Structures are given as structure tokens and as C-alpha cells.
Short mmCIF file of C-alpha atoms and ligand atoms in Angstrom, two decimals:
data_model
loop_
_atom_site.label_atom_id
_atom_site.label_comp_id
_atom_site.label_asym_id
_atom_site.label_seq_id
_atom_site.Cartn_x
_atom_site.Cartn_y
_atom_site.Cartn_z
CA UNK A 1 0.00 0.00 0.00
CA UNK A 2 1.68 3.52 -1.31
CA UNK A 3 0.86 5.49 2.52
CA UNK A 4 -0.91 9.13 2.13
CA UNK A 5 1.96 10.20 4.52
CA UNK A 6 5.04 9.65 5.83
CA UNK A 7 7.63 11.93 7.94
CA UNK A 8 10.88 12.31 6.77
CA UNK A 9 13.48 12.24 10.15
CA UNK A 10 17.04 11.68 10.03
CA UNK A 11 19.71 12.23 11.87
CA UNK A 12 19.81 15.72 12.31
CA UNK A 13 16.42 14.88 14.85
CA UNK A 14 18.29 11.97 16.28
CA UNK A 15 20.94 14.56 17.33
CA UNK A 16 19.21 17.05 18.74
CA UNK A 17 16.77 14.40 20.79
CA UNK A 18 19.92 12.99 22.14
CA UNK A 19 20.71 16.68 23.55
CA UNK A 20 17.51 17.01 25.27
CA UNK A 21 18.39 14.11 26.60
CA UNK A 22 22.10 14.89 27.71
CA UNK A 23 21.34 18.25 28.98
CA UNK A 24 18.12 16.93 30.77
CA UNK A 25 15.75 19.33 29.71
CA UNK A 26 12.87 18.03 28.02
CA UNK A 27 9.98 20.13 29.25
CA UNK A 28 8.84 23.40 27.86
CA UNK A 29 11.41 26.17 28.26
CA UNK A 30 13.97 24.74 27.05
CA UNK A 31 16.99 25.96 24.38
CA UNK A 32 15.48 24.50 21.56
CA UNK A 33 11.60 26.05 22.05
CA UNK A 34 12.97 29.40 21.62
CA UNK A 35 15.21 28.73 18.76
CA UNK A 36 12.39 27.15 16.91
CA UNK A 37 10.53 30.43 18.03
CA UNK A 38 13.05 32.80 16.34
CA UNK A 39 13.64 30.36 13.16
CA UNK A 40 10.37 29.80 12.25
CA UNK A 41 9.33 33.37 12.55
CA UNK A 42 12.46 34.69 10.44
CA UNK A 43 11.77 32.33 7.98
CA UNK A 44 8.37 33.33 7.12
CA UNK A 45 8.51 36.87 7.96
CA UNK A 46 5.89 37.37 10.89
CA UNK A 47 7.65 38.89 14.04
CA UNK A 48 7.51 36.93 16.70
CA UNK A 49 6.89 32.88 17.33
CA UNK A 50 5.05 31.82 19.99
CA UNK A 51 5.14 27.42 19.94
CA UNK A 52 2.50 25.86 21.37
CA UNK A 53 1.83 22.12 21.89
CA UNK A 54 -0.35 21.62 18.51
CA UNK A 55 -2.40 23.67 15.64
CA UNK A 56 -5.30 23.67 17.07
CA UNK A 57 -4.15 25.17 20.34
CA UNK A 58 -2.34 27.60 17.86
CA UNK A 59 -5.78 28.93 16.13
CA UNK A 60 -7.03 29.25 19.64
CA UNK A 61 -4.16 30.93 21.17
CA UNK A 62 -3.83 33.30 18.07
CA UNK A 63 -7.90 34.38 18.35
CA UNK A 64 -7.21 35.12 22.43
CA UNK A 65 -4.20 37.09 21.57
CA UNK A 66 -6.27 38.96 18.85
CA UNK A 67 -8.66 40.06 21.79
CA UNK A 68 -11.55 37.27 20.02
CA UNK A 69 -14.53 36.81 22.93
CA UNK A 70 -17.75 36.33 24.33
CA UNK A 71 -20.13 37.11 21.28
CA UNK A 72 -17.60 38.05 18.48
CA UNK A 73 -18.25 36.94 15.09
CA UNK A 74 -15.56 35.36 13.53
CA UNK A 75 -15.78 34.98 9.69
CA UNK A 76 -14.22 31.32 8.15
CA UNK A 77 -14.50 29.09 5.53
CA UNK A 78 -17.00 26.60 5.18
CA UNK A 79 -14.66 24.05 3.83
CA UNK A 80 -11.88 23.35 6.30
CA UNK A 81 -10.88 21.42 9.40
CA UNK A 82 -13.05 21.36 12.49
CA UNK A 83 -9.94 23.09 14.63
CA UNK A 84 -10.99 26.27 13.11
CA UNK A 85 -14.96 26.34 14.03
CA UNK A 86 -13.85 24.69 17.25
CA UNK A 87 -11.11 27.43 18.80
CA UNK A 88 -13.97 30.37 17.45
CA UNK A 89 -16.37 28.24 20.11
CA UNK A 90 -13.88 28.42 22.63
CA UNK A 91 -13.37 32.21 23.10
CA UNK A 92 -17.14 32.01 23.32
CA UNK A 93 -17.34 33.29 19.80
CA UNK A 94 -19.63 32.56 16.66
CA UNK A 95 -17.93 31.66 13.70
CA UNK A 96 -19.76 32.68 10.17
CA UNK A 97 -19.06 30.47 6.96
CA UNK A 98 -18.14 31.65 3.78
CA UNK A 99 -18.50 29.00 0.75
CA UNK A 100 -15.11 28.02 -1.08
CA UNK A 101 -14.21 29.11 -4.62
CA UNK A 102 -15.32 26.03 -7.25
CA UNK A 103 -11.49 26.15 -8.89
CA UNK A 104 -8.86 26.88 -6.19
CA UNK A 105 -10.95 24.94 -3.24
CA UNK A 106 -10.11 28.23 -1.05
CA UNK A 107 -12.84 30.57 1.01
CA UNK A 108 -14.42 32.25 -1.99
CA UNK A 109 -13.03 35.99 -1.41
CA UNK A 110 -15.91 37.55 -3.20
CA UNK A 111 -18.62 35.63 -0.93
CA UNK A 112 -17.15 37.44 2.60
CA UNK A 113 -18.42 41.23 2.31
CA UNK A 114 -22.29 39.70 2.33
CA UNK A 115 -21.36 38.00 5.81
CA UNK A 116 -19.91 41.29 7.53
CA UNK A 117 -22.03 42.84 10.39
CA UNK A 118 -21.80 44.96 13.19
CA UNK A 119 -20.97 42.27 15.42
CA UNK A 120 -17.79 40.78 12.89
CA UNK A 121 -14.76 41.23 14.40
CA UNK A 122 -11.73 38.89 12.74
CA UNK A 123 -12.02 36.80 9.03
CA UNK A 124 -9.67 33.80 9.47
CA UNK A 125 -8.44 32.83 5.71
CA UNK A 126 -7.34 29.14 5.80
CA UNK A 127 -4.91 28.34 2.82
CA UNK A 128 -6.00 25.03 2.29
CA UNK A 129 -3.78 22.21 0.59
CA UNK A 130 -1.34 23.88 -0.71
CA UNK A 131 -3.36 26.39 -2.33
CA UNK A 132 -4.02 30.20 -0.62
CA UNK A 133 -6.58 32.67 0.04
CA UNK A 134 -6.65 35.73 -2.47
CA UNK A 135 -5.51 37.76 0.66
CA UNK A 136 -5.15 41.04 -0.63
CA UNK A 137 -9.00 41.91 -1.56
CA UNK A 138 -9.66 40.06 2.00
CA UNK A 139 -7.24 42.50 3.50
CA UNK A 140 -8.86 45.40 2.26
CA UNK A 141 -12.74 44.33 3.52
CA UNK A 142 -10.47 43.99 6.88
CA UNK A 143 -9.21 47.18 6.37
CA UNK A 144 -12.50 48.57 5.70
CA UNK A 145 -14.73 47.20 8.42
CA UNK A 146 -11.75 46.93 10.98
CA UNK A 147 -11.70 43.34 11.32
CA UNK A 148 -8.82 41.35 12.62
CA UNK A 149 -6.67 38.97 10.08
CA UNK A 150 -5.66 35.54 11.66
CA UNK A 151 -4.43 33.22 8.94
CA UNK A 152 -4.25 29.70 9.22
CA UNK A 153 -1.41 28.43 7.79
CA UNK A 154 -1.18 25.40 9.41
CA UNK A 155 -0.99 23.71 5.78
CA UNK A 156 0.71 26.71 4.49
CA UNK A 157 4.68 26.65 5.62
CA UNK A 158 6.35 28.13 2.40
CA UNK A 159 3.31 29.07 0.20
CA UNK A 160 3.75 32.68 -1.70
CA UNK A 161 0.56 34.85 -1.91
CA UNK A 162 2.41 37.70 -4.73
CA UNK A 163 5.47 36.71 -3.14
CA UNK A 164 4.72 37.07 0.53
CA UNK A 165 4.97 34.17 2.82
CA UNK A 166 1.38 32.89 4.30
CA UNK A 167 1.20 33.54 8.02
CA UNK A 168 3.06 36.61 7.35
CA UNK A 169 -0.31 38.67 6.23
CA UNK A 170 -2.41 38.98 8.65
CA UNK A 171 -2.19 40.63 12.26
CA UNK A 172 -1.83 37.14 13.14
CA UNK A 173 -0.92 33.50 12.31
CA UNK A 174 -1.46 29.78 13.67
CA UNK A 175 1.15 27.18 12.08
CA UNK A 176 0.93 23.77 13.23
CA UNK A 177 3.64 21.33 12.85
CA UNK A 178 1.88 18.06 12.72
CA UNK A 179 3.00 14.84 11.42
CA UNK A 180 1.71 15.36 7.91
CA UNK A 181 2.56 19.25 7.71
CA UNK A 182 5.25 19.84 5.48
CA UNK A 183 7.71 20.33 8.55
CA UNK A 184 6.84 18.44 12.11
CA UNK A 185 7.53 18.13 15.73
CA UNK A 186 5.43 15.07 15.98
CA UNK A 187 2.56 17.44 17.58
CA UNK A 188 3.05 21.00 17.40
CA UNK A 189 2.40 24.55 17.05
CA UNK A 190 2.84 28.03 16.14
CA UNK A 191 1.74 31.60 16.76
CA UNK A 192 3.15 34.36 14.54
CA UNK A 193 2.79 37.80 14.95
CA UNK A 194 4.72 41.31 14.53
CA UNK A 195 2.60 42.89 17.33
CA UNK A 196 4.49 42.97 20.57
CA UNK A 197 1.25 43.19 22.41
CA UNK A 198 -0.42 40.30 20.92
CA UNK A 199 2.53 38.04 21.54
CA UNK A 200 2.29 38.86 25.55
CA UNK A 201 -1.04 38.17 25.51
CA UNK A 202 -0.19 34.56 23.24
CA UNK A 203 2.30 33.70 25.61
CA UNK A 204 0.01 34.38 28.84
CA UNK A 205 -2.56 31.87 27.50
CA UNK A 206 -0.44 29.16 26.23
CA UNK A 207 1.03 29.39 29.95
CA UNK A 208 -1.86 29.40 32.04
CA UNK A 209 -2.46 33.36 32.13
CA UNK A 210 0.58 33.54 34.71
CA UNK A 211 1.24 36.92 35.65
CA UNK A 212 5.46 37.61 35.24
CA UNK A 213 4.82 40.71 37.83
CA UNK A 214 3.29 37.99 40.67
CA UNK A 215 2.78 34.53 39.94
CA UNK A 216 -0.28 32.50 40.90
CA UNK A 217 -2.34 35.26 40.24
CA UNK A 218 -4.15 34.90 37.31
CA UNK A 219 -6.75 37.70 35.75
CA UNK A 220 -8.00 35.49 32.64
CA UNK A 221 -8.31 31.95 32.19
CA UNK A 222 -5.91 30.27 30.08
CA UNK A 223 -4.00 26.99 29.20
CA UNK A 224 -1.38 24.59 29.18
CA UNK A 225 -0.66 24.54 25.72
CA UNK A 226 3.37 25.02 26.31
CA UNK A 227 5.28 22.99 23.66
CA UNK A 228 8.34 21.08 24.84
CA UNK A 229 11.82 21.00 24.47
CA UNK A 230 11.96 17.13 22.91
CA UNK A 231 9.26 18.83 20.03
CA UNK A 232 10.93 21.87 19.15
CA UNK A 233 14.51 19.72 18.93
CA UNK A 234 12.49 17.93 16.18
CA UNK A 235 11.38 21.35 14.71
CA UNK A 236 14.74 22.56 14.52
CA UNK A 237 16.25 19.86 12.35
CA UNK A 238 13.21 19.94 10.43
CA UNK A 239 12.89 23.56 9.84
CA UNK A 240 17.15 23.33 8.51
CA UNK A 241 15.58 21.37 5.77
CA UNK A 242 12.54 22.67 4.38
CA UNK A 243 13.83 23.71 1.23
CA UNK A 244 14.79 20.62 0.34
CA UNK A 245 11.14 19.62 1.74
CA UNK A 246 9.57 22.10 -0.48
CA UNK A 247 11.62 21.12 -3.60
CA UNK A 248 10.43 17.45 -3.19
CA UNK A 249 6.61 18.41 -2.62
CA UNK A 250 7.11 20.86 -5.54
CA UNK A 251 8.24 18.50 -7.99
CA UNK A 252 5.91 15.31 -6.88
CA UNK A 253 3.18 18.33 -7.03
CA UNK A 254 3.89 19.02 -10.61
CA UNK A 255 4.81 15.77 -11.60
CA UNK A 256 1.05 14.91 -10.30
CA UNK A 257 -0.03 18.05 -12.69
CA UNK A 258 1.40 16.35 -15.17
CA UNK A 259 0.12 13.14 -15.15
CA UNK A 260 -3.61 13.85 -13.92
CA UNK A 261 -4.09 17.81 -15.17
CA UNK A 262 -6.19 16.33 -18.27
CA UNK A 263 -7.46 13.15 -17.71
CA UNK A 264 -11.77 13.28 -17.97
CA UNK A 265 -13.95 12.79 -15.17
CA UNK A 266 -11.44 14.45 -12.34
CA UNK A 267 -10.40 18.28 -11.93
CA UNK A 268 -7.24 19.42 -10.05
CA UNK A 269 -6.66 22.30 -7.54
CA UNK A 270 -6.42 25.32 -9.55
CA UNK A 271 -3.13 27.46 -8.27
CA UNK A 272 -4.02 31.35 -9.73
CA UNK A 273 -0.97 33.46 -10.55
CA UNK A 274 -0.95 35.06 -7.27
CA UNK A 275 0.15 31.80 -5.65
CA UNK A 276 3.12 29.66 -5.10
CA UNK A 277 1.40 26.43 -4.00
CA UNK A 278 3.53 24.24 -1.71
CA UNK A 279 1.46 21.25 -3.01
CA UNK A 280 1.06 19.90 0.74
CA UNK A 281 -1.83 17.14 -0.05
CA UNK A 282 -2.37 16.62 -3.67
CA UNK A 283 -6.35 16.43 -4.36
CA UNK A 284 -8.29 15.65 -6.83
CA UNK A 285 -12.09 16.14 -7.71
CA UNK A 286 -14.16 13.58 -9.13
CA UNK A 287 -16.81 14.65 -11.93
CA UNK A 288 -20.58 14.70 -10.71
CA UNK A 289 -21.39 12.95 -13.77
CA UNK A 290 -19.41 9.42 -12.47
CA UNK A 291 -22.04 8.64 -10.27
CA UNK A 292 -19.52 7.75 -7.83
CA UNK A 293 -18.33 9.50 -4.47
CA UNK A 294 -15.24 10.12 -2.72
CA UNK A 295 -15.49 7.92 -0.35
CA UNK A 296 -15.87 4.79 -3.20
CA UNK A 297 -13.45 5.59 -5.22
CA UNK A 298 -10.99 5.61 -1.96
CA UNK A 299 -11.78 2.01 -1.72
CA UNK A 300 -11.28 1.24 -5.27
CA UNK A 301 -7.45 2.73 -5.23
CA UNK A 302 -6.88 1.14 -1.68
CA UNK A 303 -7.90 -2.60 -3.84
CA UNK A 304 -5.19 -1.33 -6.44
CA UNK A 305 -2.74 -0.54 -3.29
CA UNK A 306 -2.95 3.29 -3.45
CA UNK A 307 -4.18 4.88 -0.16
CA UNK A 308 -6.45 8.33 -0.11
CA UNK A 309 -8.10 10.63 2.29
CA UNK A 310 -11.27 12.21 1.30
CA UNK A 311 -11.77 15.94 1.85
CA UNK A 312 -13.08 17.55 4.99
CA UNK A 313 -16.29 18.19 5.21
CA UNK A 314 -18.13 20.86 5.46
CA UNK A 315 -18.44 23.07 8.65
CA UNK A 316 -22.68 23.39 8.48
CA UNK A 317 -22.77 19.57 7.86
CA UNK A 318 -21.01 18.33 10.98
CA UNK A 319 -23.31 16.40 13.71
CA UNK A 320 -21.38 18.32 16.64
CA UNK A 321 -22.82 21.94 15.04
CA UNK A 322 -26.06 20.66 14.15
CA UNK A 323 -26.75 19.66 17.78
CA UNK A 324 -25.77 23.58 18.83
CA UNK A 325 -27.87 24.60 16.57
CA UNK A 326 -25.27 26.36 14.45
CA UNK A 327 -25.59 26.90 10.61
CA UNK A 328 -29.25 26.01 10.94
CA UNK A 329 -30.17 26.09 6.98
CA UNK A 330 -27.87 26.84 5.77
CA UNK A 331 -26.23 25.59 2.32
CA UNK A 332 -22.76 25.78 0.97
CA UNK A 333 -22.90 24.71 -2.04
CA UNK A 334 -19.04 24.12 -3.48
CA UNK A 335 -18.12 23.05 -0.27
CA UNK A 336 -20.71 20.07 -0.55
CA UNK A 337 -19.62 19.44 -3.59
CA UNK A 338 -15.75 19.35 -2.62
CA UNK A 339 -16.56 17.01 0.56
CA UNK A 340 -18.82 14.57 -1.70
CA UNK A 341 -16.12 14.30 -4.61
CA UNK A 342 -12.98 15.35 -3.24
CA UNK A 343 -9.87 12.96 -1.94
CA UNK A 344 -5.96 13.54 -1.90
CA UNK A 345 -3.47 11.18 -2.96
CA UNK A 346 -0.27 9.86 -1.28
CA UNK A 347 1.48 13.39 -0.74
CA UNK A 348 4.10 12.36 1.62
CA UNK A 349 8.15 13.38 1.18
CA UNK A 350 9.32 10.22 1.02
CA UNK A 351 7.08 9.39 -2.33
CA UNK A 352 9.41 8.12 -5.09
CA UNK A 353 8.63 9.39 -8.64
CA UNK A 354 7.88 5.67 -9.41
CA UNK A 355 5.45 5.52 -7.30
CA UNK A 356 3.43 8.69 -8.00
CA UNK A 357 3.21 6.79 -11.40
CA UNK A 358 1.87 3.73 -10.18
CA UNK A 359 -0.71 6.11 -8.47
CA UNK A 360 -1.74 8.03 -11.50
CA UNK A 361 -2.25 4.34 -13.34
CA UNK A 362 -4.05 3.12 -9.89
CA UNK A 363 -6.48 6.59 -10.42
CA UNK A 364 -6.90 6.07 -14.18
CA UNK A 365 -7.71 2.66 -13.89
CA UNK A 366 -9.85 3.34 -11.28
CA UNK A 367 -11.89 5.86 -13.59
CA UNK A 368 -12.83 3.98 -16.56
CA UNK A 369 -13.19 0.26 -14.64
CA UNK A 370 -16.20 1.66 -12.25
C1 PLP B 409 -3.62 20.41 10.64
C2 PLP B 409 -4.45 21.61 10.62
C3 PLP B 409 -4.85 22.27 11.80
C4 PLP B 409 -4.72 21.67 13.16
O1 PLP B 409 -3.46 21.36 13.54
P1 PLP B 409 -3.20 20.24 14.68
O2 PLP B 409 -1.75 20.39 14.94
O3 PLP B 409 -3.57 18.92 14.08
O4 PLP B 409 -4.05 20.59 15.84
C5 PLP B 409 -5.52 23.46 11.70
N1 PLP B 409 -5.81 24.00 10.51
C6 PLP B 409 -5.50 23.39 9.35
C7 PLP B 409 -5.87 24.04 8.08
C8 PLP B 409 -4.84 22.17 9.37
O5 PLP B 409 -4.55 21.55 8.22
#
């Protein structure tokens, strides 16, 4: 079976677990948190790094820090991971959904100006495998109705919106540095931001709201979310190598392109001029017309030894919102679409070219012997 996934780890993370280990600090704190901190934030051009202990804790971290609470309404797409819905919830927010765009699979930018009231107060663009938000129209409704920016770029490390890094365009950014993320700490976060203040106030939470000026005394409710030593030594030797990591997913991106851009019955994302696609999960759409979903077609590769994720689905469709009463009627239509039809391919850095062909054959094959 050709995995979805795999991390690449060498030696370079064997050396610097082995210092943890020597030095005896394995806990948050240590050496290696805050020179994954300062790396990671030089290399995408965002200020300061705050790690935290995953992505999810990042989004949520990120919305505290942007000053996200009771009532707030938080404007997100309606096609992406639950993390994002979830940390709005947990400030005591509302998040708002905006449908995706049919071609790049991204939060349709045109769709967000209709959603804007007098109660919005942040639009989180998620740049979604591989792909990115058009951010600079989204910056300018920001501008206009003085909404916040937080960008999830958890998928994002490396992408180029006109050049600029993801997660270095908004007031601030979540990362997360998960085992399938292009570079990981196993679990694993990060906050970005160039505001000073906002990176006290992500730093409080992620620590329990501890007050430096008297300790045990805490004026807002926070978390453990502190990442340790033994992840960021991981992050380190990871982040030295994410060029090369980039190259690879590059090339098995466009190799994929290649071999799948103009076969019938499937479409591929669509990567507008304005973006430099890291090609993080390589997806593909299945035509309506095939009669046949995502989810069936996943079983068909895995009998010709390919494996496949489908899509996420949609925000309004999950079980956990419906009981809430969230998104009551409400329709997204691409986003239904996407989850129905949509499933990526084995993505993973270790992928040989050989095998992305035996995967294109598996997919082909798969198409005309429904
Ligand atoms: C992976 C991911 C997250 C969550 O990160 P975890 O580290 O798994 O908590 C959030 N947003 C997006 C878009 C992701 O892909």
C-alpha cells in the first residue's frame, strides 16, 4: 500500500533528541523552544513565534491574543478542518461560513463582504492544501470594516501569496507542525505575529495566564498549551531542511499536474498566478457525472494498493454543530460538492517518482473500470 503520509526524520532529529536528553531538559522552556521560536518566525517573515503544543491550540491561542470573545463573530471558511470552528467556540465566539471558490478549493473571497455585520470582528483565511486565500481583496474588507486577520497556515509553511509568505499577512498567524505538515515536531504549534502586544497576551494563554509581575495570580483563564523542548529539537532539524522539503513536494506536485491535469472525469486544484502552492496534499475532484463519491473511489485505489483521504467536510454539515444549533439552513454549495467528490493522494516526502506513477495508473484505472 503507497501510505498518504510519511515523515521524513534523520539524523539531524536523532541529534538534537539525544541533547535534550544529555542536557536533561525536556519540558517546555527549554533551548530548543525558543530557537524554533526565532527560526520559524524569520523564515516566514511574521515577528515573533510563539510554539505551542499543537495547531489547534495555535488557532485558539492566536484568536485570544487577537482580543476574540464572548459574542464576536468570527468569519471562516465553510470548507476546512473542524480546529478552526472549534477554537472560534472556545473564546465564546460565533464563527460565520463563507463558501469556497469552485477552482482553487479556497474561502471564496468575493462571498465574505455579504457576511460582515456589526458584530464581525476577525475573518480567518485558511490556505487550504497547498493552495491560498486571495488575501489582498480580503485584507482590504479587513481594512475597511476593521476586522482582525488571523491566517491559518497550518498547511501553508512556504506558500507565496504575490510573493509574501502565508502567516506573514495577517495581524496574526497559527502554524501547526503536525505529522503530515510539510515540517513536524510530531505534535506542534505556532503563533506568529509582529505585534508585541499580541505576543504577551499569546504567551500568557499558552502558559496558564501567569502573571510575570506575581505569579499565581491569574486575571484570565488560560491553558497549558506550552510545547516542549523534545518537540521543538524535532522542529529545529526539520525547519534546517525545508527547502529541500519544499523542492520534493514541488516537484511530486507538478509531476502529479502532469500526469492527472487532463485526464476526464477528475479536476485538479487550480493554483491562480498570485500563488506559489507548496502542493502539501495533492487532491483531486471527481466529476458529478461518475455517479460515484469520494469515499468509493478511496476504496477502489486502496484494492489497487494506493491509499487516499477524502476531503473535509463541510463546517454546516457536521453532527457536533447541528446539535448547537449552528448553521441552521444553511447551504454551501461548493463546499458540498468538494466534501462529496474530493480525496488527496499519497502526498508524503518520502514518495518516489515511481510511485506517484503507479498512483496516477491506480487513479486512471480506477476511472474507466467503475
Ligand atoms: C492540521 C491543521 C490544523 C490543526 O493542527 P493540529 O496540529 O492537528 O491541531 C488546523 N488548521 C488546518 C488548516 C490544518 O490543516
Amino acid at each position: 500500500m503507497i501510505p498518504v503520509n510519511e515523515p521524513f526524520l534523520g539524523d539531524k532529529e536523532r541529534v538534537n533528541l539525544l541533547k535534550c536528553i544529555e542536557d536533561r531538559w525536556i519540558s517546555a522552556g527549554g533551548p530548543f523552544v525558543e530557537e524554533l521560536e526565532e527560526k520559524f518566525s524569520a523564515y516566514i517573515g511574521a515577528g515573533r513565534g510563539i510554539a505551542v503544543c499543537n495547531g489547534t491550540a495555535a488557532i485558539e491561542t492566536a484568536l485570544y491574543a487577537a482580543g476574540i470573545s464572548k459574542g464576536d463573530r468570527v468569519i471562516l471558511p465553510s470548507f476546512t478542518i473542524i480546529s478552526c470552528a472549534i477554537a472560534v467556540l472556545r473564546r465564546g465566539a460565533v464563527p460565520v461560513l463563507v463558501d469556497s471558490h469552485p477552482d482553487t478549493w479556497n474561502m471564496n473571497v468575493s462571498r465574505i463582504e455579504s457576511r460582515i455585520t456589526s458584530r464581525s470582528k476577525a475573518i480567518m483565511p485558511v490556505h487550504i492544501y497547498g493552495g491560498c486565500v486571495d488575501m489582498d481583496p480580503l485584507l482590504e474588507l479587513a481594512c475597511k470594516y476593521d476586522l482582525r486577520v488571523i491566517e491559518d497556515a497550518a498547511e501553508a509553511h512556504g506558500v507565496e501569496y504575490r510573493g509574501k509568505k502565508c502567516g506573514s499577512m495577517g495581524d496574526i498567524s497559527a502554524f501547526s507542525f503536525y505529522a503530515n505538515k510539510i515540517i513536524s515536531t510530531g505534535e506542534g504549534g505556532m503563533v506568529l505575529t509582529s505585534s508585541e502586544k499580541m505576543a504577551k497576551l499569546a504567551q500568557s494563554y499558552r502558559n496558564l495566564c501567569f502573571l510575570p509581575e506575581q505569579r499565581f495570580l491569574h486575571r484570565d483563564i488560560g491553558y497549558n498549551f506550552r510545547m516542549t523542548n523534545l518537540q521543538a529539537a524535532v522542529g529545529v532539524a526539520q525547519l534546517e531542511q525545508i527547502e529541500t522539503f519544499l523542492e520534493i513536494k514541488r516537484r511530486n506536485g507538478q509531476l502529479y499536474d502532469s500526469l492527472l491535469g487532463s485526464v476526464d472525469g477528475l479536476a485538479i486544484q487550480h493554483h491562480p498566478d498570485y500563488c506559489r502552492s507548496n502542493y502539501w496534499m495533492y487532491g483531486i475532484l471527481l466529476d458529478d457525472a461518475l455517479g460515484i463519491d469520494a469515499l468509493a473511489f478511496g476504496r477502489r485505489l486502496r484494492e489497487r494498493g494506493v491509499d487516499s483521504r477524502p476531503f473535509f467536510l463541510g463546517m454546516h454539515q457536521q453532527p457536533c454543530f447541528q446539535k448547537l444549533g449552528l448553521f441552521r439552513g444553511e447551504s454551501y454549495p461548493v463546499t458540498e460538492k468538494l466534501s462529496r467528490l474530493g480525496l488527496y493522494l499519497p502526498s508524503g516526502l518520502t514518495l518516489t517518482e515511481n510511485q506517484i506513477h503507479i498512483v496516477c495508473e491506480a487513479v486512471k484505472d480506477a476511472l474507466v473500470r467503475l
